[in-house]
Structure formats: structure tokens, C-alpha cells
CSV table of C-alpha atoms and ligand atoms in Angstrom, one decimal:
chain,number,residue,atom,x,y,z
A,1034,MET,CA,-83.4,-52.2,-53.3
A,1035,SER,CA,-80.9,-50.2,-50.5
A,1036,GLN,CA,-79.7,-46.8,-51.6
A,1037,LEU,CA,-76.2,-45.8,-52.1
A,1038,ILE,CA,-74.4,-45.2,-49.0
A,1039,ASP,CA,-70.3,-44.3,-49.3
A,1040,PRO,CA,-68.3,-45.4,-46.3
A,1041,PHE,CA,-68.3,-42.1,-45.0
A,1042,LEU,CA,-72.3,-42.4,-44.4
A,1043,ARG,CA,-72.4,-39.8,-47.5
A,1044,PRO,CA,-76.0,-40.9,-49.3
A,1045,ILE,CA,-75.2,-40.8,-53.3
A,1046,THR,CA,-78.0,-38.9,-54.8
A,1047,TYR,CA,-76.8,-37.0,-57.7
A,1048,LEU,CA,-75.2,-38.5,-60.5
A,1049,ARG,CA,-73.2,-36.5,-63.8
A,1050,LEU,CA,-73.0,-38.4,-66.6
A,1051,SER,CA,-71.2,-37.5,-69.7
A,1052,VAL,CA,-73.0,-38.7,-73.6
A,1053,THR,CA,-70.1,-37.8,-74.8
A,1054,ASP,CA,-66.6,-36.2,-75.2
A,1055,ARG,CA,-66.9,-34.6,-78.6
A,1056,CYS,CA,-67.9,-31.5,-78.7
A,1057,ASP,CA,-68.6,-28.3,-81.4
A,1058,PHE,CA,-65.4,-25.8,-79.4
A,1059,ARG,CA,-62.6,-26.1,-77.8
A,1060,CYS,CA,-62.1,-23.8,-75.0
A,1061,THR,CA,-59.1,-23.1,-74.7
A,1062,TYR,CA,-58.8,-24.6,-70.9
A,1063,CYS,CA,-60.9,-27.3,-71.7
A,1064,MET,CA,-59.5,-28.9,-75.0
A,1065,THR,CA,-56.4,-28.6,-77.1
A,1066,GLU,CA,-56.7,-27.1,-80.6
A,1067,HIS,CA,-56.6,-30.7,-82.1
A,1068,MET,CA,-58.4,-32.6,-79.7
A,1069,GLN,CA,-58.3,-36.2,-80.6
A,1070,PHE,CA,-61.6,-37.7,-79.8
A,1071,LEU,CA,-62.7,-41.3,-78.7
A,1072,PRO,CA,-63.5,-43.8,-81.4
A,1073,LYS,CA,-66.8,-44.5,-81.4
A,1074,ALA,CA,-67.2,-48.2,-80.4
A,1075,GLU,CA,-65.4,-46.9,-77.1
A,1076,LEU,CA,-68.6,-44.6,-76.5
A,1077,LEU,CA,-71.7,-46.1,-74.7
A,1078,THR,CA,-74.8,-46.3,-76.8
A,1079,LEU,CA,-78.0,-44.6,-76.2
A,1080,GLU,CA,-79.5,-47.7,-74.7
A,1081,GLU,CA,-76.6,-48.5,-72.8
A,1082,LEU,CA,-76.6,-45.0,-71.4
A,1083,HIS,CA,-80.1,-45.4,-70.3
A,1084,ARG,CA,-78.9,-48.8,-68.5
A,1085,ILE,CA,-76.1,-46.7,-66.4
A,1086,SER,CA,-78.9,-44.3,-65.7
A,1087,SER,CA,-81.7,-45.9,-65.0
A,1088,ALA,CA,-79.4,-48.4,-62.7
A,1089,PHE,CA,-78.4,-44.9,-60.7
A,1090,ILE,CA,-82.2,-44.1,-60.5
A,1091,ARG,CA,-82.9,-47.5,-58.9
A,1092,LEU,CA,-80.1,-47.4,-56.5
A,1093,GLY,CA,-81.5,-43.6,-55.1
A,1094,VAL,CA,-80.1,-41.2,-57.2
A,1095,LYS,CA,-82.7,-38.2,-57.4
A,1096,LYS,CA,-81.1,-35.6,-59.9
A,1097,LEU,CA,-79.3,-36.6,-63.1
A,1098,ARG,CA,-76.9,-33.9,-65.2
A,1099,ILE,CA,-76.5,-34.9,-68.7
A,1100,THR,CA,-73.0,-33.1,-69.6
A,1101,GLY,CA,-70.3,-34.1,-72.0
A,1102,GLY,CA,-68.2,-33.1,-73.6
A,1103,GLU,CA,-71.2,-30.8,-75.6
A,1104,PRO,CA,-74.5,-33.2,-74.8
A,1105,LEU,CA,-76.5,-31.4,-77.5
A,1106,VAL,CA,-73.7,-32.9,-80.3
A,1107,ARG,CA,-74.3,-36.3,-79.6
A,1108,LYS,CA,-76.7,-37.7,-82.3
A,1109,GLY,CA,-80.0,-39.4,-81.1
A,1110,ILE,CA,-79.5,-37.3,-77.7
A,1111,MET,CA,-82.9,-36.2,-77.5
A,1112,THR,CA,-84.7,-40.3,-77.5
A,1113,TYR,CA,-82.1,-40.2,-74.4
A,1114,VAL,CA,-83.7,-37.3,-72.5
A,1115,ARG,CA,-86.9,-38.7,-73.5
A,1116,ALA,CA,-86.0,-41.8,-72.2
A,1117,MET,CA,-85.3,-40.1,-68.7
A,1118,SER,CA,-88.3,-37.8,-68.5
A,1119,ARG,CA,-90.1,-41.4,-67.6
A,1120,HIS,CA,-88.5,-41.5,-64.5
A,1121,LEU,CA,-89.4,-37.9,-63.8
A,1122,LEU,CA,-92.7,-38.7,-64.6
A,1123,SER,CA,-92.9,-41.7,-62.3
A,1124,GLY,CA,-91.6,-39.9,-59.4
A,1125,ALA,CA,-88.1,-41.3,-59.3
A,1126,LEU,CA,-85.6,-39.3,-60.3
A,1127,GLN,CA,-86.6,-35.2,-58.7
A,1128,GLU,CA,-84.5,-33.5,-61.4
A,1129,LEU,CA,-83.1,-33.8,-64.9
A,1130,THR,CA,-80.9,-31.3,-66.0
A,1131,MET,CA,-77.9,-30.3,-68.5
A,1132,THR,CA,-74.6,-28.6,-68.8
A,1133,THR,CA,-74.8,-27.5,-72.3
A,1134,ASN,CA,-72.2,-24.7,-74.4
A,1135,GLY,CA,-75.7,-23.5,-76.1
A,1136,SER,CA,-74.7,-23.6,-79.2
A,1137,GLN,CA,-77.4,-26.5,-80.1
A,1138,LEU,CA,-80.2,-24.9,-77.7
A,1139,ALA,CA,-81.9,-22.8,-80.0
A,1140,LYS,CA,-82.9,-25.9,-81.7
A,1141,HIS,CA,-83.6,-28.4,-78.6
A,1142,ALA,CA,-85.0,-25.7,-75.7
A,1143,ALA,CA,-88.4,-26.8,-76.5
A,1144,GLU,CA,-88.0,-30.2,-76.5
A,1145,LEU,CA,-85.7,-30.3,-73.2
A,1146,ALA,CA,-88.8,-28.4,-71.7
A,1147,ASP,CA,-91.2,-30.8,-72.7
A,1148,CYS,CA,-88.9,-33.2,-70.9
A,1149,GLY,CA,-89.6,-31.7,-67.9
A,1150,ILE,CA,-85.9,-30.0,-67.8
A,1151,LYS,CA,-87.1,-26.9,-65.9
A,1152,ARG,CA,-83.4,-25.3,-65.3
A,1153,ILE,CA,-80.2,-26.0,-67.4
A,1154,ASN,CA,-76.4,-24.8,-67.0
A,1155,VAL,CA,-75.1,-22.5,-69.8
A,1156,SER,CA,-71.4,-21.6,-70.1
A,1157,LEU,CA,-70.4,-18.6,-71.2
A,1158,ASP,CA,-67.0,-16.8,-70.3
A,1159,THR,CA,-67.5,-13.1,-72.2
A,1160,LEU,CA,-69.9,-11.2,-74.0
A,1161,ASP,CA,-67.7,-9.7,-76.7
A,1162,ALA,CA,-68.2,-11.9,-79.8
A,1163,ALA,CA,-64.2,-11.5,-80.8
A,1164,LYS,CA,-63.1,-13.4,-77.1
A,1165,PHE,CA,-66.2,-15.2,-77.4
A,1166,THR,CA,-64.7,-17.1,-80.4
A,1167,GLN,CA,-61.2,-16.8,-79.1
A,1168,ILE,CA,-61.9,-18.7,-76.3
A,1169,THR,CA,-63.5,-21.1,-77.8
A,1170,ARG,CA,-61.8,-21.4,-81.0
A,1171,LEU,CA,-65.1,-22.4,-83.0
A,1172,GLY,CA,-67.6,-20.8,-81.0
A,1173,ARG,CA,-70.2,-17.8,-82.3
A,1174,LEU,CA,-71.6,-15.8,-79.2
A,1175,ASP,CA,-74.6,-15.0,-81.1
A,1176,GLN,CA,-75.7,-18.6,-81.8
A,1177,VAL,CA,-75.6,-19.3,-78.0
A,1178,LEU,CA,-77.2,-16.1,-77.3
A,1179,ASP,CA,-80.2,-16.9,-79.4
A,1180,GLY,CA,-79.9,-20.8,-77.8
A,1181,ILE,CA,-80.5,-19.0,-74.3
A,1182,ARG,CA,-83.5,-17.1,-75.4
A,1183,ALA,CA,-84.9,-19.9,-77.1
A,1184,ALA,CA,-84.6,-21.9,-73.5
A,1185,LYS,CA,-86.0,-18.7,-72.0
A,1186,ALA,CA,-88.8,-18.6,-73.8
A,1187,ALA,CA,-89.3,-22.2,-73.6
A,1188,GLY,CA,-89.7,-21.6,-69.8
A,1189,ILE,CA,-86.5,-23.2,-68.7
A,1190,ARG,CA,-84.6,-21.4,-66.2
A,1191,VAL,CA,-81.0,-20.8,-67.8
A,1192,LYS,CA,-77.8,-20.7,-65.0
A,1193,ILE,CA,-75.1,-18.9,-66.4
A,1194,ASN,CA,-71.6,-21.2,-65.9
A,1195,THR,CA,-68.1,-18.6,-66.1
A,1196,VAL,CA,-64.7,-19.8,-65.9
A,1197,ALA,CA,-63.1,-16.9,-64.1
A,1198,LEU,CA,-59.6,-16.2,-66.3
A,1199,LYS,CA,-57.0,-14.3,-65.1
A,1200,GLY,CA,-56.4,-11.2,-68.1
A,1201,PHE,CA,-59.3,-12.8,-70.3
A,1202,ASN,CA,-62.8,-11.8,-68.6
A,1203,GLU,CA,-61.2,-10.4,-65.2
A,1204,THR,CA,-62.5,-6.7,-66.9
A,1205,GLU,CA,-66.2,-7.9,-67.9
A,1206,LEU,CA,-66.8,-9.4,-64.1
A,1207,PHE,CA,-69.7,-6.1,-63.9
A,1208,SER,CA,-70.7,-6.1,-67.1
A,1209,LEU,CA,-71.5,-9.8,-66.8
A,1210,LEU,CA,-73.6,-9.5,-63.6
A,1211,GLN,CA,-75.5,-6.6,-65.2
A,1212,TRP,CA,-76.5,-8.4,-68.1
A,1213,CYS,CA,-77.4,-11.8,-66.1
A,1214,ALA,CA,-79.9,-9.1,-63.8
A,1215,ALA,CA,-81.2,-7.7,-66.8
A,1216,GLU,CA,-81.8,-11.2,-68.1
A,1217,ASP,CA,-82.9,-12.9,-65.0
A,1218,HIS,CA,-80.3,-15.6,-65.3
A,1219,ASP,CA,-78.1,-16.8,-62.2
A,1220,LEU,CA,-74.4,-16.7,-62.5
A,1221,THR,CA,-71.9,-18.8,-61.1
A,1222,PHE,CA,-68.0,-18.1,-61.3
A,1223,ILE,CA,-65.7,-21.2,-61.9
A,1224,GLU,CA,-62.4,-20.8,-60.6
A,1225,VAL,CA,-59.9,-23.0,-63.7
A,1226,MET,CA,-59.2,-26.5,-62.8
A,1227,PRO,CA,-55.7,-28.6,-63.9
A,1228,MET,CA,-57.2,-30.8,-65.8
A,1229,GLY,CA,-56.2,-32.3,-68.7
A,1230,ASP,CA,-52.7,-31.9,-70.1
A,1231,MET,CA,-52.2,-28.3,-71.0
A,1232,GLU,CA,-48.8,-26.7,-69.7
A,1233,GLU,CA,-49.4,-26.0,-65.5
A,1234,THR,CA,-48.0,-22.5,-66.0
A,1235,TYR,CA,-50.5,-21.9,-69.2
A,1236,ARG,CA,-53.3,-22.5,-66.6
A,1237,ILE,CA,-51.6,-21.1,-63.3
A,1238,GLY,CA,-51.1,-18.1,-65.2
A,1239,GLN,CA,-54.8,-17.9,-65.6
A,1240,PHE,CA,-55.4,-18.6,-62.6
A,1241,TRP,CA,-58.3,-15.9,-61.1
A,1242,SER,CA,-59.2,-16.9,-57.5
A,1243,MET,CA,-62.7,-17.0,-56.2
A,1244,GLU,CA,-61.1,-14.7,-53.2
A,1245,ASP,CA,-60.0,-12.3,-55.6
A,1246,LEU,CA,-63.2,-12.0,-57.3
A,1247,ARG,CA,-65.2,-12.1,-54.3
A,1248,THR,CA,-62.4,-8.7,-53.3
A,1249,ARG,CA,-63.6,-7.3,-56.0
A,1250,LEU,CA,-67.3,-7.9,-55.7
A,1251,ALA,CA,-67.2,-5.9,-52.3
A,1252,GLU,CA,-65.9,-3.0,-53.9
A,1253,ARG,CA,-69.2,-2.4,-55.4
A,1254,PHE,CA,-71.8,-4.4,-53.5
A,1255,THR,CA,-72.3,-5.1,-49.8
A,1256,ILE,CA,-72.1,-9.0,-50.0
A,1257,THR,CA,-74.2,-11.5,-47.5
A,1258,ASP,CA,-73.0,-15.4,-47.6
A,1259,LEU,CA,-75.8,-17.6,-48.2
A,1260,ALA,CA,-75.8,-20.8,-46.0
A,1261,GLU,CA,-77.1,-22.7,-49.0
A,1262,LYS,CA,-75.5,-26.0,-49.4
A,1263,THR,CA,-75.6,-28.5,-52.3
A,1264,GLY,CA,-73.4,-31.0,-51.2
A,1265,GLY,CA,-71.0,-29.7,-53.9
A,1266,PRO,CA,-68.5,-27.1,-54.4
A,1267,ALA,CA,-70.8,-23.7,-55.2
A,1268,ARG,CA,-71.2,-21.1,-52.1
A,1269,TYR,CA,-73.4,-18.6,-52.5
A,1270,LEU,CA,-73.7,-15.2,-51.8
A,1271,ARG,CA,-76.4,-12.5,-52.2
A,1272,LEU,CA,-75.5,-8.8,-54.0
A,1273,GLU,CA,-77.8,-6.6,-51.3
A,1274,GLU,CA,-78.5,-3.9,-53.7
A,1275,THR,CA,-79.3,-6.2,-56.9
A,1276,GLY,CA,-80.5,-8.9,-55.1
A,1277,GLN,CA,-78.8,-11.3,-57.4
A,1278,LYS,CA,-77.9,-15.0,-56.4
A,1279,ILE,CA,-73.8,-15.5,-57.1
A,1280,GLY,CA,-72.4,-18.7,-57.4
A,1281,LEU,CA,-68.5,-19.1,-56.5
A,1282,ILE,CA,-67.2,-22.4,-57.2
A,1283,THR,CA,-63.5,-23.1,-55.6
A,1284,PRO,CA,-63.2,-26.8,-56.6
A,1285,LEU,CA,-59.8,-26.7,-55.5
A,1286,THR,CA,-61.3,-26.6,-51.8
A,1287,HIS,CA,-61.9,-29.3,-49.5
A,1288,ASN,CA,-64.6,-27.7,-47.9
A,1289,PHE,CA,-67.3,-29.1,-49.5
A,1290,CYS,CA,-66.1,-32.8,-49.3
A,1291,GLU,CA,-67.9,-33.6,-46.2
A,1292,SER,CA,-71.0,-33.3,-47.6
A,1293,CYS,CA,-70.5,-34.5,-51.7
A,1294,ASN,CA,-73.2,-36.4,-53.0
A,1295,ARG,CA,-71.8,-36.8,-56.3
A,1296,VAL,CA,-70.3,-39.4,-58.7
A,1297,ARG,CA,-69.6,-39.0,-62.1
A,1298,VAL,CA,-69.7,-41.5,-65.3
A,1299,THR,CA,-67.8,-40.5,-68.9
A,1300,CYS,CA,-68.6,-41.4,-72.2
A,1301,THR,CA,-67.0,-44.2,-71.9
A,1302,GLY,CA,-69.1,-45.9,-68.9
A,1303,GLU,CA,-66.1,-45.3,-66.1
A,1304,LEU,CA,-67.7,-44.4,-62.7
A,1305,TYR,CA,-65.8,-41.9,-60.9
A,1306,MET,CA,-66.4,-41.6,-57.6
A,1307,CYS,CA,-64.5,-38.1,-57.1
A,1308,LEU,CA,-63.5,-35.5,-59.7
A,1309,GLY,CA,-60.0,-35.2,-58.5
A,1310,GLN,CA,-58.8,-38.9,-58.1
A,1311,GLU,CA,-57.9,-41.6,-60.8
A,1312,ASP,CA,-59.8,-44.5,-58.5
A,1313,MET,CA,-62.8,-45.4,-61.0
A,1314,ALA,CA,-64.7,-48.3,-62.1
A,1315,ASP,CA,-65.5,-49.6,-65.4
A,1316,LEU,CA,-69.2,-50.0,-65.6
A,1317,ARG,CA,-69.2,-50.9,-69.8
A,1318,ALA,CA,-68.0,-54.4,-69.0
A,1319,PRO,CA,-70.4,-55.2,-66.8
A,1320,LEU,CA,-73.0,-53.7,-68.8
A,1321,ARG,CA,-71.6,-55.2,-72.4
A,1322,ALA,CA,-71.3,-58.9,-70.5
A,1323,SER,CA,-75.0,-59.2,-69.5
A,1324,ALA,CA,-78.4,-58.5,-70.9
A,1325,SER,CA,-79.4,-58.4,-66.3
A,1326,ASP,CA,-78.5,-55.4,-64.8
A,1327,ALA,CA,-77.3,-57.6,-61.7
A,1328,GLY,CA,-73.5,-57.1,-62.4
A,1329,LEU,CA,-74.0,-53.4,-62.8
A,1330,ASP,CA,-75.8,-52.8,-59.8
A,1331,ALA,CA,-73.0,-55.2,-58.2
A,1332,ALA,CA,-70.4,-53.0,-60.0
A,1333,ILE,CA,-71.7,-49.6,-59.0
A,1334,ARG,CA,-72.2,-50.7,-55.0
A,1335,ALA,CA,-68.4,-52.0,-55.3
A,1336,ALA,CA,-67.6,-48.5,-56.5
A,1337,ILE,CA,-69.3,-46.8,-54.2
A,1338,SER,CA,-67.9,-48.6,-51.6
A,1339,ARG,CA,-64.3,-47.0,-52.0
A,1340,LYS,CA,-65.7,-43.7,-52.8
A,1341,PRO,CA,-62.6,-41.6,-51.2
A,1342,LYS,CA,-63.3,-38.9,-48.1
A,1343,GLY,CA,-62.2,-36.2,-50.9
A,1344,HIS,CA,-59.5,-35.2,-53.5
A,1345,ASP,CA,-56.0,-33.5,-53.9
A,1346,PHE,CA,-56.2,-30.3,-55.7
A,1347,ASP,CA,-53.3,-28.4,-54.5
A,1348,TYR,CA,-52.9,-25.0,-56.4
A,1349,SER,CA,-50.3,-23.5,-53.1
A,1350,ARG,CA,-47.0,-24.3,-54.2
A,1351,ALA,CA,-46.0,-23.4,-58.0
A,1352,LYS,CA,-46.6,-26.6,-59.6
A,1353,VAL,CA,-49.9,-28.1,-59.5
A,1354,ALA,CA,-49.7,-30.7,-57.2
A,1355,GLY,CA,-53.2,-33.9,-57.1
A,1356,GLN,CA,-53.6,-33.1,-60.9
A,1357,VAL,CA,-55.3,-35.4,-62.9
A,1358,SER,CA,-54.6,-36.5,-66.5
A,1359,ARG,CA,-58.5,-36.4,-68.0
A,1360,HIS,CA,-59.9,-33.5,-69.6
A,1361,MET,CA,-63.4,-32.3,-68.1
A,1362,SER,CA,-65.0,-33.0,-71.8
A,1363,HIS,CA,-64.4,-37.1,-71.0
A,1364,THR,CA,-65.4,-37.0,-67.3
A,1365,GLY,CA,-67.8,-34.5,-67.3
A,1366,GLY,CA,-68.0,-31.2,-66.3
B,2556,LIG,N1,-70.1,-28.5,-73.3
B,2556,LIG,C1,-71.0,-28.2,-71.6
B,2556,LIG,C2,-70.1,-26.8,-71.4
B,2556,LIG,O1,-69.8,-26.4,-71.7
B,2556,LIG,O2,-71.4,-26.2,-70.7
B,2556,LIG,C3,-71.0,-29.0,-70.8
B,2556,LIG,C4,-69.2,-29.5,-70.8
B,2556,LIG,S1,-68.4,-28.5,-69.9
B,2556,LIG,C5,-66.5,-29.5,-69.6
B,2556,LIG,C6,-68.4,-28.3,-68.4
B,2556,LIG,C7,-68.4,-27.1,-67.7
B,2556,LIG,O3,-66.9,-27.3,-67.1
B,2556,LIG,C8,-68.4,-26.0,-67.9
B,2556,LIG,O4,-68.9,-24.9,-67.4
B,2556,LIG,C9,-66.6,-25.3,-68.1
B,2556,LIG,O5,-66.8,-24.1,-68.2
B,2556,LIG,C10,-66.3,-26.4,-67.3
B,2556,LIG,N2,-65.0,-26.2,-67.5
B,2556,LIG,C11,-64.2,-26.8,-68.6
B,2556,LIG,N3,-62.5,-27.3,-68.5
B,2556,LIG,C12,-62.6,-26.7,-67.2
B,2556,LIG,C13,-61.4,-26.5,-66.2
B,2556,LIG,N4,-60.1,-26.3,-66.7
B,2556,LIG,N5,-61.3,-25.5,-65.1
B,2556,LIG,C14,-62.4,-25.3,-65.0
B,2556,LIG,N6,-63.8,-25.8,-65.5
B,2556,LIG,C15,-63.9,-25.9,-66.8
B,2557,LIG,FE1,-66.8,-28.2,-75.5
B,2557,LIG,FE2,-67.6,-27.2,-72.9
B,2557,LIG,FE3,-65.2,-28.2,-73.4
B,2557,LIG,FE4,-66.0,-26.1,-74.2
B,2557,LIG,S1,-66.1,-26.4,-72.1
B,2557,LIG,S2,-65.0,-27.3,-75.3
B,2557,LIG,S3,-68.0,-26.5,-75.2
B,2557,LIG,S4,-66.8,-29.4,-73.8
């Protein structure tokens, strides 16, 4: 079976799969307060998630990230994770990982570790309990911190993902760094992206660029840029005084597109070849049309042959150009 290669000769080795659009939080930059979730019948079943993931792995995907919505609120999700861990055992898959808000981690950390998950990303934008509830609308900081501790105790390495929000967590830059250093967590900052249907001005008002954030870091630390490439929008730097490696994700620049190795599948089976483009392929129809995977494999190959060179996000004007209407919770962050 030949490996998936796109028209720009990029091998597709990384799949991010959204297993649900539902979430127990309503982060203000991600969802509206009264978010309408999809009818259950539209979501892929656990078995369909399994078939799609296995198809991608058969076609050469080596890294699988389970995301959402909140993956750990999906009923029966551990059955799926356990099934994927078999691909790790066979060597077909090299890394199984997850992005989570951490709320259910205390319950699941030990089993995730047992399934071969060695690293996870946990989203955490503030260490202030009141601000945490403000930004997540429904979340409790202590519950997430318990989850992070449980993951660490289970031997899972935790990377903290923090969305950089002007006027919200700017003042916590150094305390977040210090906490991550003390707890031995890697830390990555993410620029807020123009996703979903939220008011444009609201998002532009929250925009805190990675360039500004880097300048703030340079006021206190000696910064060394690291050459490390992930095929994604993260750049890494080292703070010489603490030895910490910090990631900066600038999804709105084009400088990572040429090495892009990833695609996304939504919880309804839509394959997005680029986070910033509307073009997608429906995988649910071929999946439901036949018990054989031939049609599914063909649909995946046809879609990859249309993977675009890059995306069109642009914050440079006062209005958001290249904005896509889907929510991160649908596409999977
Ligand atoms: N619920 C899980 C979580 O919060 O980690 C996984 C899904 S969430 C959509 C994945 C990531 O997307 C999170 O780190 C979140 O902070 C980020 N995210 C959501 N909306 C975003 C936006 N508008 N801009 C940038 N990052 C966003
Ligand atoms: Fe839920 Fe994650 Fe979106 Fe927050 S960022 S609302 S935790 S899916």
C-alpha cells in the first residue's frame, strides 16, 4: 500500500481526529455560550472512528492526535483509545497522543498511560481560579490541576497550551513560565485564530501576537531560537537562564505550510486537508456505504491529491481575511 503524498510532495504522516464536538467547557475564544452541538446521528460512531483511523494508519500515518471538542467527554472513548493502542504495539503507529482540557484527566490518566500515551497537551490559559472560570465559562481550575497531576503521576509528559489573549493573560506570562518550570511541563503559546462565528472585533481586540510575546520574554531572558521543525506552525525557543523550551504557535503565518505533514478529520468524518481552507472530503459516506474499506481508502487518496499549498489567514488589515466559519471544536484544534 503506497504512502499518502500530496501534490507538493509532502508525505502525510500526522492525523488529528476530532472524536466529538461536545465539551464540558465553553471557552470564550472557541465556542459561544449557548453552543448548539450536532445531533448524535451525525457523529461518527466509535467503530467508525476506529475504521477511519486505521485506514489512515494503513496509508502511512504515524502520529495520531485525538482531539475535539473535549475527547474525554465522549462516551466510550477509552474503548477507541485502547483499539488505537494496538497500532502502537504492532509498530504501525509511532505516537498516539491527545489534546484535552484536563477536566476528566484524573479519571483517565492511568488508563491513557497504559494505552501507550506518553505525551499529552493540556489547555490552560490562566492559573487564577476566577479568571479560569471566566474564560472557560464552566470550568474549575482545581479539577484541571488535579488532572494534570494525575497525568504526571502516571508517567505522561504534559505540555501546557496557552492561548495568548491580550488583556487577559498578558500579566501571567512570567508566572505561567515559572509554574511550568517548577512542575516540569513544556509550555506553548498559541495566537488566537479567527475561527467560528464570533464577533470579528472581539477577536481582533484579543489578539496578542507571538512577536510581542517574544519581545516580553526577551526583556527577562536570553533567547535562543531552536531549529526544531515539527511540520506544524510551532517554533521553539530556549530560555537560557532556566533552560526551558517554549513553543510559539503562529497559525496565521505561512512559514510552516511548505513542510505541512498533517490533515484533520472532524467528528462527522469530514477530512480537511488544510485548517485554513474550506475544501474538504466527506469520509462518512464511503464509510457507511460499504463494510469494505476500499471506497474509504480511495476517498482519502483523492482528497490528499487536492491538498492545497497553504492557507489564507491574514490579520494584517482591520478585518479578518481568509476567515473560515467552522469552530475549532468541530474541526479539532
Ligand atoms: N478541548 C480540548 C482542549 O481544549 O485542549 C481539545 C480541543 S481544543 C479546540 C484544542 C486547542 O484549540 C486548545 O488548546 C484551545 O485552546 C485551542 N483553541 C480553541 N479555539 C481557538 C482559537 N480561536 N484560536 C486559537 N486556539 C484555539
Ligand atoms: Fe472545549 Fe477545548 Fe474549546 Fe475550551 S478550547 S471550549 S475546552 S473544545
